[in-house]
Amino acid sequence: MARSLPLRAALLSLSLLVGFLLVWQVAVSGTGKTQAMDPEYAALMGQAATTGKSAMPGPMDVGATIWKHLKDPFYDRGPNDKGLGIQLAYSIGRVALGYLLAVVVAIPVGFLIGMSPLMGRALDPFIQLLKPVSPLAWMPLALYTIKDSGLSAIFVIFICSLWPMLINTAFGVSGTRKEWLNVARTLEVGPIRRAFTVILPAAAPTILTGMRISIGIAWLVIVAAEMLVGGTGIGYFVWNEWNNLSINNVIVSILVIGLVGMILDQLLARAQRLVTFPE
Amino acid sequence: MSILPFARRKPDAPARTAGTRPMSDEKFISIEGIARRYPAPGGKSSGSKTSTVFEDLWLPMRRGEFVCMIGHSGCGKTTVLNILAGLEAPTEGVVIAAGEAIEGTSLDRAVIFQGHALLPWRTVLGNVAYAVSSRWRKAGKAEVEARARKAIATVGLAGSEHKRPSELSGGMKQRVGIARALSIEPKILLMDEPFSALDALTRGTLQDEVRRICVETGQTVFMITHDVDESIYLADRIVLMTNGPMAKVAEIVENPLPKDRDRTQLHHAPGYYALRNHLMDFLVTRSKTLRDAMPAGYDQRNPPVVRPTLSEADAAAIAASEPVGKRA
């Protein structure tokens, strides 16, 4: 009975999953014909009224839909009917662009704030004021100034990824161990070399923490942003399938969004491990 | 230029010949009237809103000499070392090192930090090479690596070049810190309680290593320590600081023990107990009484140089063991 903890945890996870699927299946399956009804009326009312079958799809239906998407993820039959892969690619592309823009801005500015107490104090009120604003609140302003819905979505990703990276970079930089800075000072290392050889590696784990928080928020926000701007992307897909009353596709999207978010998070976690060194 | 980092100064070359030393050797480092004051919120001390760690502190050090500074916590030992390193500036006064006033840090003065201060993301070789490439900016990769490897071998860590600091024991980390400091061939080596975080056994071996390296290379060293025995073993002269605030250099104690020392036999050496008792007496009582009232004739600019009084047997033994004319 001395099975390893991971194995036991995996077994428990599996049984929880099976239990959940069973309950789901039972909850949505019908009970057979429950009442006699005028056939014409029954046809109008659908299966929900005549057999007790729920309009909610069961796990088998969802599984069939997933299989369908997996078989052909990249089809394109006009603006309202694109494969799940294409929609995901649009979303990931937007997140990547907005996120990279935020990296380019947040890390240098965070460095500046972290190294200069003056800049830190001067910029602090702006950061404190803008940080709690929901990124979607920027959307109208972005649409008005940029006049392009796709770019506006990227801007919203940019603005929501910015703050955690900025604050963590500043925190990591200002928290560089004084000993290490003294080593650089006694070796007469210039400011640029010091920034790249001492401060950046010392702050890297904290910066990566900020980047990890940011990618999570960006992936949360892209779904909402795409519901607003429409056209393409996984967020638009979810809303479009809701309008189509295809609960199957909505559930599949939820799973896919979760999966992609998990992968993004794990990538950053791995990167974080690469730059973290115990003392 | 030689690739051997420690071949520059032969032990028999300059220094150590009484009477014939030029001034620059006698005062290779000269602390001249430095003061350090910090703003004090309490405002208890003299003056309005500052607390004075020390003021009007004068201290000469010879070239090739190993100087230990002893004093209780708060006497400003670390501040003196930081000023020598250029990490802190004195509120008043100047320090002349090798003929130049100290303004900021310099590669001529290497520091061995108390907490080793290795960069954890670099390997042993990387940490030392970082210092080497800072010293010789134009040096090629191969030369940097050769110098770094040489320094690592000197402290007995050959074979561990590619380990990271987290894979090393405390003693090995401090060895890397020593290798890093030595690799840049400093004129002056500054050590801030380098062995205080180590266990007794490791401390002993590292003291042996440091003593061997410093004697072989004629390195000028300034070291801070709490440990009386450490100072007796390592130092040529021991600087005693009274308690702070307003700490003073009470006296400079000449170490009468022969230059050729064996750590395990040290306590049998003639003069050892006289010296040790003198230092202990100072730490236990005189460090406090002397701060409150210095003896008449005390001159801050020329702190008294003392050789602890020896028993006649000790004195005779020392006289017999030293070549004639060595001491003026």
Short mmCIF file of C-alpha atoms in Angstrom, two decimals, chain A residues 99-114 162 165-170 173 196 200 204 207-208 211:
data_model
loop_
_atom_site.label_atom_id
_atom_site.label_comp_id
_atom_site.label_asym_id
_atom_site.label_seq_id
_atom_site.Cartn_x
_atom_site.Cartn_y
_atom_site.Cartn_z
CA TYR A 99 1.89 41.24 -24.13
CA LEU A 100 5.20 41.75 -25.95
CA LEU A 101 4.47 45.47 -26.27
CA ALA A 102 3.85 45.53 -22.52
CA VAL A 103 7.16 43.69 -21.88
CA VAL A 104 9.02 46.22 -24.02
CA VAL A 105 7.54 49.11 -22.04
CA ALA A 106 7.22 47.65 -18.54
CA ILE A 107 10.70 46.21 -18.04
CA PRO A 108 12.73 49.33 -18.91
CA VAL A 109 10.30 51.61 -17.06
CA GLY A 110 10.26 49.20 -14.13
CA PHE A 111 14.07 49.30 -14.11
CA LEU A 112 13.98 53.08 -14.03
CA ILE A 113 11.49 53.12 -11.18
CA GLY A 114 13.40 50.48 -9.27
CA LEU A 162 1.53 46.34 -18.11
CA MET A 165 5.17 43.47 -14.89
CA LEU A 166 5.93 47.11 -14.12
CA ILE A 167 5.40 46.75 -10.39
CA ASN A 168 7.26 43.46 -10.12
CA THR A 169 10.20 44.69 -12.17
CA ALA A 170 10.50 47.79 -10.01
CA VAL A 173 15.24 45.82 -9.17
CA PHE A 196 22.82 43.59 -17.22
CA LEU A 200 18.86 41.95 -14.22
CA ALA A 204 14.84 38.09 -13.01
CA ILE A 207 10.28 39.98 -13.11
CA LEU A 208 9.20 36.53 -14.30
CA MET A 211 5.21 38.26 -16.37
#
